Tab-separated table of C-alpha atoms in Angstrom:
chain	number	residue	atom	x	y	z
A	1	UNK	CA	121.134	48.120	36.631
A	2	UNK	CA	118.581	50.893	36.727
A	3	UNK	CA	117.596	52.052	40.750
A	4	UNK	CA	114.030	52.478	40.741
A	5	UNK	CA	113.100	55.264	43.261
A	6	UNK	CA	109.422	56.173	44.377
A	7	UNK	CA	108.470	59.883	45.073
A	8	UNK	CA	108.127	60.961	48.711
A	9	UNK	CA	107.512	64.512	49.070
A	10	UNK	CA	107.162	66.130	52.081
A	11	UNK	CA	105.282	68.967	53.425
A	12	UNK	CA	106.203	70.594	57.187
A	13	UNK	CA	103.180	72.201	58.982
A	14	UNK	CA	102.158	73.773	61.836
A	15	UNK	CA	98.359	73.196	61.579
A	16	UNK	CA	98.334	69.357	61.085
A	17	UNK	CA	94.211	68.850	61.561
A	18	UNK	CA	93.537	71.548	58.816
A	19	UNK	CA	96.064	70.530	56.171
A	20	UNK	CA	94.708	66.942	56.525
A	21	UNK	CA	91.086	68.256	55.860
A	22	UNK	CA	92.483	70.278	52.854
A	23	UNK	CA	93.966	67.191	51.257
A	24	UNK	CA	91.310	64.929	51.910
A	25	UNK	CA	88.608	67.670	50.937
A	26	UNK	CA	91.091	67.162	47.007
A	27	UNK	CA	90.005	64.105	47.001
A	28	UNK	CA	93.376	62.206	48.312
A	29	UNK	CA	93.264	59.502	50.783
A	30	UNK	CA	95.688	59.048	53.787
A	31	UNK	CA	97.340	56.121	53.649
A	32	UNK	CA	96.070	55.024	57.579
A	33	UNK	CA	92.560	56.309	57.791
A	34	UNK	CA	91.110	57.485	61.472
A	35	UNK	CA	92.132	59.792	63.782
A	36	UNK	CA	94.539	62.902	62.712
A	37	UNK	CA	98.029	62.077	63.786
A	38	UNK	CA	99.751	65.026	65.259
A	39	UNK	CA	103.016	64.176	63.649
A	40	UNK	CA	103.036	62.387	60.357
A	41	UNK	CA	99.608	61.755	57.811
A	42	UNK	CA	100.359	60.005	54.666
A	43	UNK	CA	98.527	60.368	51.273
A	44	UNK	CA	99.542	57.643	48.666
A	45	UNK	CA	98.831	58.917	45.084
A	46	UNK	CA	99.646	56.385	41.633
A	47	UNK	CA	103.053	56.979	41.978
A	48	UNK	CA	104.327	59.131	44.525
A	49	UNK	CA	102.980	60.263	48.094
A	50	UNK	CA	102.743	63.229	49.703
A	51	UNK	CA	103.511	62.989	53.649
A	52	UNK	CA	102.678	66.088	55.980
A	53	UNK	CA	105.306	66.400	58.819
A	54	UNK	CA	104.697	68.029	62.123
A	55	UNK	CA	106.883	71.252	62.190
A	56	UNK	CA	106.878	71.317	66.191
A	57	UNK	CA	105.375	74.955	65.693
A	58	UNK	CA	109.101	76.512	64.448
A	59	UNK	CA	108.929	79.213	61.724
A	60	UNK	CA	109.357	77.934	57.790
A	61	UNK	CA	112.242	79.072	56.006
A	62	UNK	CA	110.797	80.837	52.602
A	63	UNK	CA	112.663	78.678	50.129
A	64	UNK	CA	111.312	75.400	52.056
A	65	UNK	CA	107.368	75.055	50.249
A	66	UNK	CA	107.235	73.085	47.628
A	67	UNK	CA	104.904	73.687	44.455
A	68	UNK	CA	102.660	70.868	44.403
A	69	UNK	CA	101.349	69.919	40.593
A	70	UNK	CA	98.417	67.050	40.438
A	71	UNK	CA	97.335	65.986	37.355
A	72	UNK	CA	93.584	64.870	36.277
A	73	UNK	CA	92.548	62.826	33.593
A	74	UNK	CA	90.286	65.179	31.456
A	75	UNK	CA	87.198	62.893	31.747
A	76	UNK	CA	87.635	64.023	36.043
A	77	UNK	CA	88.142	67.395	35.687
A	78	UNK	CA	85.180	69.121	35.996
A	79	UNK	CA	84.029	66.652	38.419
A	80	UNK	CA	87.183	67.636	40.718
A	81	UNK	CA	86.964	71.436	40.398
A	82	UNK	CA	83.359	70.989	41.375
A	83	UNK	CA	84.709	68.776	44.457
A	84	UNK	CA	86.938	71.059	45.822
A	85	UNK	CA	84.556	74.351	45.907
A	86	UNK	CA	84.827	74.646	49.629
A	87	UNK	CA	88.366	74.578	49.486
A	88	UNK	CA	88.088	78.074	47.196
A	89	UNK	CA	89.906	76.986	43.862
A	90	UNK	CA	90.886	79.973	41.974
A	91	UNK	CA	88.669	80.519	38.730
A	92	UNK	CA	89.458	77.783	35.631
A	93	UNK	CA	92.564	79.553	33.399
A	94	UNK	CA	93.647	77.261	30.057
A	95	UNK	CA	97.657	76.882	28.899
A	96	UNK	CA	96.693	77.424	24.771
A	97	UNK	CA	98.278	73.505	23.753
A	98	UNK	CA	98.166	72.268	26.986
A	99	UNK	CA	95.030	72.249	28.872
A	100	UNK	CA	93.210	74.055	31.670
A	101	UNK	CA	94.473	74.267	35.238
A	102	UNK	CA	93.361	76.067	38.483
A	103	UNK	CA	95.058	76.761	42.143
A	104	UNK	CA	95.173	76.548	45.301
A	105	UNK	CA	96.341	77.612	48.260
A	106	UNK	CA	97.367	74.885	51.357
A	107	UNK	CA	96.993	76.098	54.978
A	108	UNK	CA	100.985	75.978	54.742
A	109	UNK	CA	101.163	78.643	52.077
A	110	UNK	CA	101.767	75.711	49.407
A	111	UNK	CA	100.735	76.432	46.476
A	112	UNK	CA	98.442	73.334	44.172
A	113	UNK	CA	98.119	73.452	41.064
A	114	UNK	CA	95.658	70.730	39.217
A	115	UNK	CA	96.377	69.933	35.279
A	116	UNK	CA	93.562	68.535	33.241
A	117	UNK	CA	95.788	66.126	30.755
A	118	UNK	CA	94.259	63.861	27.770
């Protein structure tokens, strides 16, 4: 018998209200809209979610970020580079055979990086 897992991954902050805003200014919705809460904000993607966790204001440990990749259906692409202009993407770069990509930067340090895939 196969397990089947879901993805939960995890991101520890120390500036809940603005990490919130930069995830839900990338177009992802938390998972129980309203107020901020101060220790735990959900965002449920197709398969996977992405949870910010209160840090309690200690210091990160430099090997604890994550890389966070999100992928976009080519058809959305332009449409979510163009959404997330306040958020300061870096400029559009292209992988020769496997599409174009740009970055950014969380209020955590963590770096996003959105894929355009056919």
């Amino acid at each position: 018998m196969m397990t089947r897992f879901s993805l939960l991954n995890i991101i520890y902050t120390n500036a809940m209200t603005a990490s919130v805003a930069f995830y839900e200014a990338l177009g992802l919705d938390r998972k129980i809209a309203g107020e901020v809460d101060p220790w735990w904000n959900e965002f449920t993607l197709d398969h996977a979610a992405l949870a910010l966790h209160w840090n309690e204001g200690r210091e990160f440990p430099t090997t604890s970020n994550p890389e966070l990749h999100l992928q976009v259906a080519a058809d959305e692409f332009d449409a979510v580079y163009d959404a997330v202009a306040s958020i300061q993407p870096s400029g559009m770069q292209e992988l020769e055979g496997l599409g174009r990509y740009f970055v950014l930067t969380d209020p955590n340090g963590v770096r996003v990086q959105i894929n355009e895939v056919n």
